[in-house]
């Protein structure tokens, strides 16, 4: 099924100038960016995005990290895009990520793990709409 999913290149990866390499991996994997923007999240925006993790002990650190510098958000389109992009990202903890995955290649730690990807169709819909209106998305 043709799907759209939200990708975020996180502040650690943007700060290390890895965005171009990460987008190249994404495109080589056959996922097509249909919207793209750079922004620096406010505290309220980061808290809203990760609201599902509000009760977790790492929530404050996660929000601090996600607001520490600019991010690049993209909508990726393709057949089975949500699961294909999750597989390309690799496990949350880069130490457990498979070889060749974005997190294995580019992430430093469980928190500073280079990329975000939606985990299911409903979260993808909500997360895409958090960053992009329909007019921002081509095709
Ligand atoms: P994801 O779907 O693989 O991104 O993982 P989760 O939805 O479980 O967590 C969201 C984000 O919170 C992760 O990508 C990490 O940046 C961060 N995170 C997850 N677990 C931990 C943790 O145990 N400690 C810290 N500091 N950050 C975490």
Coordinates of N, CA, C and O and ligand atoms in Angstrom, one line a residue:
X1 N 0.8 -1.2 0.0 CA 0.0 0.0 0.0 C 0.9 1.3 0.0 O 1.8 1.3 0.7
X2 N 0.5 2.2 -0.8 CA 1.3 3.5 -0.9 C 1.0 4.3 0.4 O -0.2 4.5 0.8
X3 N 2.0 4.7 1.1 CA 1.9 5.3 2.4 C 2.8 6.6 2.5 O 3.8 6.7 1.8
X4 N 2.4 7.4 3.5 CA 3.3 8.5 3.8 C 3.7 8.4 5.3 O 2.8 8.0 6.1
X5 N 4.9 8.8 5.6 CA 5.4 8.7 7.0 C 6.2 10.0 7.3 O 6.7 10.6 6.4
X6 N 6.3 10.3 8.6 CA 7.1 11.4 9.0 C 8.5 11.0 9.4 O 8.7 10.1 10.2
X7 N 9.5 11.7 8.8 CA 10.9 11.5 9.1 C 11.3 12.8 9.8 O 11.0 13.9 9.3
X8 N 12.1 12.7 10.9 CA 12.8 13.9 11.4 C 14.3 13.5 11.5 O 14.6 12.5 12.1
X9 N 15.1 14.4 10.9 CA 16.5 14.3 11.2 C 16.8 15.2 12.4 O 16.5 16.4 12.4
X10 N 17.2 14.5 13.5 CA 17.3 15.1 14.8 C 18.5 16.1 14.9 O 19.4 16.1 14.1
X11 N 18.5 16.9 16.0 CA 19.5 17.9 16.1 C 20.9 17.4 16.1 O 21.9 18.1 15.7
X12 N 21.2 16.2 16.7 CA 22.5 15.7 16.7 C 23.0 15.5 15.2 O 24.1 15.9 14.9
X13 N 22.2 14.9 14.4 CA 22.6 14.6 13.0 C 22.7 15.9 12.2 O 23.6 16.0 11.4
X14 N 21.7 16.8 12.4 CA 21.8 18.1 11.6 C 23.1 18.8 12.0 O 23.8 19.3 11.2
X15 N 23.4 18.8 13.4 CA 24.6 19.5 13.9 C 25.9 18.9 13.3 O 26.9 19.6 13.2
X16 N 25.9 17.6 13.0 CA 27.1 17.0 12.5 C 27.1 17.0 10.9 O 27.9 16.3 10.3
X17 N 26.2 17.8 10.3 CA 26.1 18.0 8.9 C 25.8 16.6 8.2 O 26.3 16.4 7.1
X18 N 25.0 15.8 8.8 CA 24.7 14.5 8.2 C 23.4 14.4 7.4 O 23.1 13.3 6.9
X19 N 22.7 15.5 7.3 CA 21.4 15.5 6.7 C 21.5 15.0 5.3 O 20.6 14.2 4.8
X20 N 22.4 15.5 4.5 CA 22.5 15.1 3.1 C 22.8 13.6 3.0 O 22.1 12.9 2.1
X21 N 23.7 13.0 3.8 CA 23.9 11.6 3.7 C 22.7 10.8 4.1 O 22.4 9.8 3.5
X22 N 22.0 11.2 5.2 CA 20.8 10.5 5.6 C 19.7 10.6 4.5 O 19.1 9.5 4.2
X23 N 19.5 11.7 3.9 CA 18.5 11.8 2.8 C 18.9 11.0 1.6 O 18.1 10.4 1.0
X24 N 20.2 10.9 1.4 CA 20.7 10.0 0.3 C 20.3 8.5 0.6 O 19.8 7.8 -0.3
X25 N 20.5 8.1 1.8 CA 20.2 6.7 2.2 C 18.7 6.5 2.0 O 18.2 5.4 1.5
X26 N 17.9 7.5 2.4 CA 16.4 7.4 2.3 C 16.0 7.2 0.8 O 15.2 6.4 0.5
X27 N 16.6 8.1 0.0 CA 16.2 8.0 -1.4 C 16.7 6.8 -2.1 O 16.0 6.2 -2.9
X28 N 17.9 6.3 -1.7 CA 18.5 5.1 -2.3 C 17.6 3.9 -1.9 O 17.5 2.9 -2.6
X29 N 16.9 4.0 -0.7 CA 16.0 2.9 -0.3 C 14.7 3.0 -1.0 O 13.8 2.1 -0.7
X30 N 14.5 3.9 -1.9 CA 13.3 4.0 -2.7 C 12.2 4.8 -2.0 O 11.0 4.7 -2.5
X31 N 12.5 5.5 -1.0 CA 11.5 6.4 -0.3 C 11.6 7.8 -0.9 O 12.7 8.3 -1.1
X32 N 10.5 8.4 -1.2 CA 10.5 9.7 -2.0 C 10.0 10.8 -1.0 O 8.9 10.8 -0.5
X33 N 10.9 11.8 -0.8 CA 10.5 12.9 0.0 C 9.4 13.7 -0.8 O 9.6 14.1 -2.0
X34 N 8.3 14.0 -0.2 CA 7.2 14.8 -0.8 C 7.0 16.1 -0.1 O 6.2 16.9 -0.5
X35 N 7.7 16.3 1.0 CA 7.7 17.6 1.8 C 9.0 17.7 2.6 O 9.4 16.6 3.1
X36 N 9.5 18.9 2.8 CA 10.8 19.0 3.5 C 10.9 20.4 4.1 O 10.6 21.4 3.4
X37 N 11.4 20.4 5.4 CA 11.6 21.8 6.0 C 12.6 21.7 7.1 O 12.7 20.6 7.7
X38 N 13.3 22.8 7.4 CA 14.2 22.9 8.5 C 13.5 23.8 9.5 O 13.0 24.9 9.1
X39 N 13.6 23.5 10.8 CA 13.0 24.3 11.8 C 13.7 24.0 13.1 O 14.3 22.9 13.3
X40 N 13.6 25.0 14.1 CA 14.0 24.7 15.4 C 12.8 24.6 16.3 O 12.0 25.6 16.4
X41 N 12.6 23.5 16.9 CA 11.4 23.3 17.7 C 11.4 24.1 19.0 O 12.5 24.2 19.6
X42 N 10.3 24.7 19.4 CA 10.2 25.3 20.7 C 10.0 24.2 21.7 O 9.6 23.1 21.3
X43 N 10.1 24.6 23.0 CA 9.9 23.6 24.0 C 8.4 23.0 23.9 O 8.2 21.8 24.0
X44 N 7.5 23.9 23.7 CA 6.0 23.5 23.7 C 5.8 22.6 22.5 O 5.1 21.6 22.5
X45 N 6.5 22.9 21.3 CA 6.3 22.0 20.1 C 6.9 20.7 20.4 O 6.3 19.6 20.0
X46 N 8.1 20.6 21.0 CA 8.7 19.3 21.3 C 7.9 18.5 22.3 O 7.7 17.3 22.1
X47 N 7.4 19.2 23.3 CA 6.6 18.5 24.3 C 5.3 18.0 23.7 O 4.9 16.8 24.0
X48 N 4.7 18.7 22.8 CA 3.5 18.3 22.1 C 3.8 17.1 21.2 O 3.0 16.1 21.2
X49 N 4.9 17.1 20.5 CA 5.2 16.0 19.6 C 5.4 14.7 20.3 O 5.0 13.7 19.9
X50 N 6.1 14.8 21.5 CA 6.4 13.6 22.2 C 5.5 13.4 23.4 O 5.8 12.8 24.4
X51 N 4.3 14.0 23.4 CA 3.3 13.9 24.5 C 3.1 12.5 25.0 O 2.9 12.3 26.2
X52 N 3.1 11.5 24.1 CA 2.9 10.1 24.5 C 4.0 9.7 25.5 O 3.7 8.7 26.3
X53 N 5.1 10.3 25.5 CA 6.2 9.9 26.4 C 6.3 10.8 27.7 O 7.2 10.8 28.5
X54 N 5.2 11.6 27.9 CA 5.2 12.6 29.0 C 5.6 12.0 30.3 O 6.3 12.7 31.2
X55 N 5.1 10.8 30.6 CA 5.4 10.2 32.0 C 6.7 9.5 32.0 O 7.0 9.0 33.1
X56 N 7.4 9.4 31.0 CA 8.7 8.6 31.0 C 9.8 9.4 31.7 O 9.8 10.7 31.6
X57 N 10.7 8.7 32.3 CA 11.7 9.4 33.1 C 12.7 10.3 32.2 O 13.3 11.2 32.7
X58 N 12.7 9.9 30.9 CA 13.7 10.6 30.0 C 13.0 11.8 29.3 O 13.6 12.4 28.4
X59 N 11.7 12.1 29.6 CA 11.0 13.1 28.8 C 11.6 14.5 28.8 O 11.8 15.1 27.7
X60 N 12.1 15.0 30.0 CA 12.7 16.3 30.0 C 13.9 16.3 29.2 O 14.2 17.3 28.5
X61 N 14.8 15.3 29.3 CA 16.0 15.2 28.6 C 15.7 15.1 27.1 O 16.4 15.8 26.3
X62 N 14.7 14.4 26.7 CA 14.3 14.2 25.3 C 13.9 15.6 24.7 O 14.4 16.0 23.6
X63 N 13.1 16.3 25.5 CA 12.6 17.7 25.0 C 13.8 18.6 24.9 O 14.0 19.4 23.9
X64 N 14.7 18.6 25.9 CA 15.9 19.4 25.9 C 16.8 19.1 24.6 O 17.2 20.0 23.9
X65 N 16.9 17.8 24.3 CA 17.7 17.4 23.2 C 17.0 17.8 21.9 O 17.7 18.4 21.0
X66 N 15.7 17.6 21.8 CA 15.0 17.9 20.5 C 14.9 19.4 20.2 O 14.7 19.8 19.1
X67 N 15.2 20.3 21.3 CA 15.1 21.7 21.1 C 16.5 22.3 21.1 O 16.7 23.5 21.0
X68 N 17.6 21.4 21.1 CA 18.9 21.9 21.2 C 19.5 22.5 19.9 O 20.6 23.1 19.9
X69 N 18.8 22.3 18.8 CA 19.3 22.8 17.5 C 18.3 22.5 16.5 O 17.2 21.9 16.8
X70 N 18.5 23.0 15.3 CA 17.5 22.7 14.2 C 17.3 21.2 13.9 O 18.2 20.4 14.0
X71 N 16.1 20.9 13.4 CA 15.8 19.6 12.9 C 15.4 19.8 11.4 O 15.0 20.9 11.0
X72 N 15.4 18.7 10.7 CA 14.9 18.7 9.3 C 13.7 17.6 9.4 O 13.9 16.5 9.7
X73 N 12.5 18.1 9.0 CA 11.4 17.2 9.0 C 11.1 17.0 7.5 O 11.2 17.9 6.7
X74 N 10.7 15.7 7.2 CA 10.3 15.4 5.9 C 9.1 14.4 5.9 O 9.0 13.6 6.8
X75 N 8.3 14.5 4.8 CA 7.3 13.4 4.6 C 7.9 12.5 3.5 O 8.3 13.0 2.5
X76 N 7.9 11.2 3.8 CA 8.4 10.2 2.9 C 7.2 9.4 2.4 O 6.4 9.0 3.1
X77 N 7.3 9.2 1.1 CA 6.2 8.4 0.4 C 6.7 7.2 -0.2 O 7.9 7.2 -0.7
X78 N 6.0 6.1 -0.2 CA 6.4 4.9 -0.9 C 5.5 3.7 -0.5 O 4.7 3.8 0.4
X79 N 5.7 2.6 -1.2 CA 5.0 1.4 -0.9 C 5.4 1.0 0.5 O 6.6 0.9 0.8
X80 N 4.5 0.8 1.4 CA 4.8 0.3 2.8 C 5.8 1.2 3.5 O 6.7 0.7 4.2
X81 N 5.7 2.5 3.2 CA 6.8 3.5 3.6 C 7.0 3.5 5.2 O 8.1 3.6 5.6
X82 N 5.9 3.3 5.9 CA 6.1 3.4 7.4 C 7.0 2.3 7.9 O 8.0 2.6 8.6
X83 N 6.8 1.1 7.6 CA 7.6 0.0 8.1 C 9.0 -0.1 7.4 O 10.0 -0.4 8.0
X84 N 9.0 0.3 6.1 CA 10.3 0.3 5.4 C 11.2 1.3 6.0 O 12.4 1.1 6.1
X85 N 10.7 2.5 6.3 CA 11.5 3.6 6.9 C 11.9 3.2 8.3 O 13.1 3.4 8.8
X86 N 11.0 2.5 9.1 CA 11.4 2.1 10.4 C 12.6 1.1 10.4 O 13.5 1.1 11.2
X87 N 12.5 0.2 9.4 CA 13.6 -0.8 9.2 C 14.9 -0.1 8.8 O 16.0 -0.4 9.3
X88 N 14.8 0.9 7.9 CA 16.0 1.6 7.5 C 16.6 2.4 8.7 O 17.8 2.5 8.8
X89 N 15.8 2.9 9.7 CA 16.3 3.6 10.8 C 17.0 2.7 11.8 O 18.1 3.1 12.3
X90 N 16.5 1.5 12.0 CA 17.1 0.6 13.0 C 16.6 0.8 14.4 O 15.8 1.7 14.6
X91 N 17.1 0.0 15.3 CA 16.6 0.0 16.7 C 16.8 1.4 17.4 O 17.8 2.1 17.0
X92 N 16.0 1.7 18.3 CA 16.1 3.0 19.1 C 17.5 3.2 19.6 O 18.1 4.2 19.5
X93 N 18.0 2.1 20.2 CA 19.4 2.1 20.8 C 20.4 1.7 19.7 O 20.3 0.6 19.2
X94 N 21.3 2.6 19.3 CA 22.1 2.3 18.1 C 23.0 1.1 18.4 O 23.4 0.4 17.4
X95 N 23.3 0.8 19.6 CA 24.1 -0.4 20.0 C 23.3 -1.7 19.6 O 24.0 -2.8 19.4
X96 N 22.0 -1.6 19.4 CA 21.2 -2.8 19.1 C 20.8 -2.7 17.6 O 20.0 -3.6 17.2
X97 N 21.1 -1.7 16.9 CA 20.6 -1.5 15.5 C 21.4 -2.4 14.6 O 22.6 -2.6 14.8
X98 N 20.7 -2.9 13.6 CA 21.4 -3.7 12.6 C 22.4 -2.9 11.7 O 22.2 -1.7 11.5
X99 N 23.4 -3.6 11.2 CA 24.4 -3.0 10.4 C 23.7 -2.4 9.2 O 22.8 -2.9 8.6
X100 N 24.2 -1.2 8.8 CA 23.7 -0.5 7.6 C 22.5 0.3 7.9 O 22.1 1.1 7.0
X101 N 21.9 0.3 9.1 CA 20.8 1.1 9.4 C 21.3 2.6 9.7 O 22.4 2.7 10.1
X102 N 20.4 3.5 9.6 CA 20.8 4.9 9.9 C 21.3 5.1 11.3 O 22.3 5.8 11.5
X103 N 20.6 4.5 12.2 CA 21.1 4.6 13.6 C 22.4 3.9 13.9 O 23.2 4.4 14.6
X104 N 22.6 2.8 13.3 CA 23.9 2.1 13.4 C 25.0 3.0 12.8 O 26.1 3.2 13.4
X105 N 24.7 3.6 11.7 CA 25.7 4.4 11.0 C 26.0 5.8 11.7 O 27.1 6.2 11.7
X106 N 24.9 6.4 12.1 CA 25.0 7.8 12.5 C 24.6 8.2 13.9 O 24.8 9.3 14.3
X107 N 24.0 7.3 14.7 CA 23.6 7.7 16.0 C 24.6 7.5 17.1 O 25.5 6.5 17.0
X108 N 24.6 8.3 18.1 CA 25.6 8.3 19.2 C 25.1 7.5 20.4 O 25.9 6.9 21.2
X109 N 23.8 7.6 20.7 CA 23.2 7.0 21.9 C 21.7 6.8 21.7 O 21.1 7.2 20.7
X110 N 21.1 6.2 22.7 CA 19.6 5.9 22.6 C 18.9 7.2 22.5 O 17.9 7.3 21.8
X111 N 19.3 8.3 23.2 CA 18.7 9.6 23.1 C 19.0 10.3 21.8 O 18.2 10.7 21.0
X112 N 20.3 10.4 21.6 CA 20.8 11.2 20.4 C 20.9 10.2 19.2 O 22.1 9.8 18.9
X113 N 19.8 9.8 18.7 CA 19.8 8.7 17.8 C 19.4 9.1 16.3 O 18.9 8.3 15.6
X114 N 19.8 10.3 16.0 CA 19.9 10.8 14.6 C 18.5 11.0 13.9 O 18.4 12.0 13.1
X115 N 17.6 10.1 14.0 CA 16.4 10.1 13.2 C 15.1 9.7 14.0 O 15.2 8.9 14.9
X116 N 14.0 10.2 13.5 CA 12.7 9.8 14.0 C 11.9 9.2 12.8 O 12.0 9.7 11.7
X117 N 11.0 8.3 13.1 CA 10.1 7.8 12.1 C 8.8 7.4 12.7 O 8.8 6.7 13.8
X118 N 7.7 7.7 12.1 CA 6.4 7.3 12.6 C 6.3 5.7 12.7 O 6.9 5.0 11.9
X119 N 5.5 5.2 13.7 CA 5.5 3.8 13.9 C 4.3 3.1 13.4 O 4.2 1.8 13.5
X120 N 3.3 3.8 13.0 CA 2.0 3.1 12.5 C 1.2 4.1 11.7 O 1.5 5.4 11.8
X121 N 0.2 3.7 10.9 CA -0.5 4.6 10.0 C -1.2 5.7 10.8 O -1.1 6.9 10.3
X122 N -1.8 5.5 12.0 CA -2.5 6.6 12.7 C -1.4 7.6 13.2 O -1.7 8.8 13.1
X123 N -0.3 7.1 13.8 CA 0.7 8.1 14.2 C 1.3 8.8 13.1 O 1.6 10.0 13.2
X124 N 1.5 8.2 11.9 CA 2.0 8.9 10.8 C 1.1 10.0 10.3 O 1.6 11.1 10.1
X125 N -0.2 9.7 10.3 CA -1.1 10.8 9.9 C -1.1 12.0 10.9 O -1.0 13.1 10.4
X126 N -1.1 11.7 12.2 CA -1.0 12.8 13.2 C 0.3 13.5 13.1 O 0.4 14.8 13.1
X127 N 1.4 12.8 13.0 CA 2.8 13.4 13.0 C 3.0 14.2 11.7 O 3.6 15.3 11.7
X128 N 2.6 13.7 10.5 CA 2.7 14.5 9.3 C 2.0 15.8 9.4 O 2.5 16.9 9.1
X129 N 0.8 15.7 10.0 CA -0.1 17.0 10.1 C 0.5 17.9 11.2 O 0.2 19.1 11.2
X130 N 1.3 17.4 12.1 CA 2.0 18.2 13.1 C 3.0 19.2 12.5 O 3.1 20.3 12.9
X131 N 3.6 18.8 11.4 CA 4.6 19.6 10.7 C 4.2 20.2 9.4 O 4.8 21.2 9.0
X132 N 3.3 19.6 8.7 CA 3.0 20.0 7.3 C 1.5 20.0 7.1 O 0.7 19.1 7.5
X133 N 1.1 21.1 6.4 CA -0.3 21.1 5.9 C -0.4 20.4 4.5 O 0.7 20.1 3.9
X134 N -1.5 20.2 4.0 CA -1.6 19.4 2.8 C -1.0 20.2 1.6 O -0.4 19.6 0.7
X135 N -1.0 21.5 1.7 CA -0.5 22.3 0.6 C 1.1 22.3 0.5 O 1.7 22.5 -0.5
X136 N 1.7 21.8 1.7 CA 3.2 21.7 1.7 C 3.6 20.4 1.0 O 4.8 20.2 0.8
X137 N 2.7 19.4 0.8 CA 3.1 18.1 0.3 C 2.8 18.0 -1.2 O 1.6 18.2 -1.6
X138 N 3.8 17.7 -1.9 CA 3.6 17.6 -3.4 C 2.9 16.2 -3.7 O 3.0 15.3 -3.0
X139 N 2.4 16.2 -5.0 CA 1.9 15.0 -5.6 C 0.9 14.3 -4.7 O 0.9 13.1 -4.6
Ligands
LIG1 P1 11.7 5.3 18.5 O1 10.3 5.1 18.0 O2 12.6 4.3 18.0 O3 12.2 6.7 18.2 O4 11.6 5.2 20.1 P2 10.6 5.7 21.2 O5 9.3 6.1 20.6 O6 10.5 4.6 22.2 O7 11.3 6.9 21.9 C1 11.3 8.2 21.3 C2 12.6 8.8 21.5 O8 12.9 9.0 22.8 C3 13.8 7.9 21.0 O9 14.0 8.0 19.6 C4 15.0 8.5 21.7 O10 15.4 9.8 21.2 C5 14.3 8.9 23.1 N1 14.5 7.7 24.0 C6 13.9 6.5 24.0 N2 14.2 5.8 25.1 C7 15.1 6.5 25.8 C8 15.8 6.3 27.0 O11 15.7 5.3 27.7 N3 16.6 7.4 27.5 C9 16.7 8.6 26.8 N4 17.4 9.5 27.3 N5 16.0 8.8 25.6 C10 15.2 7.8 25.1

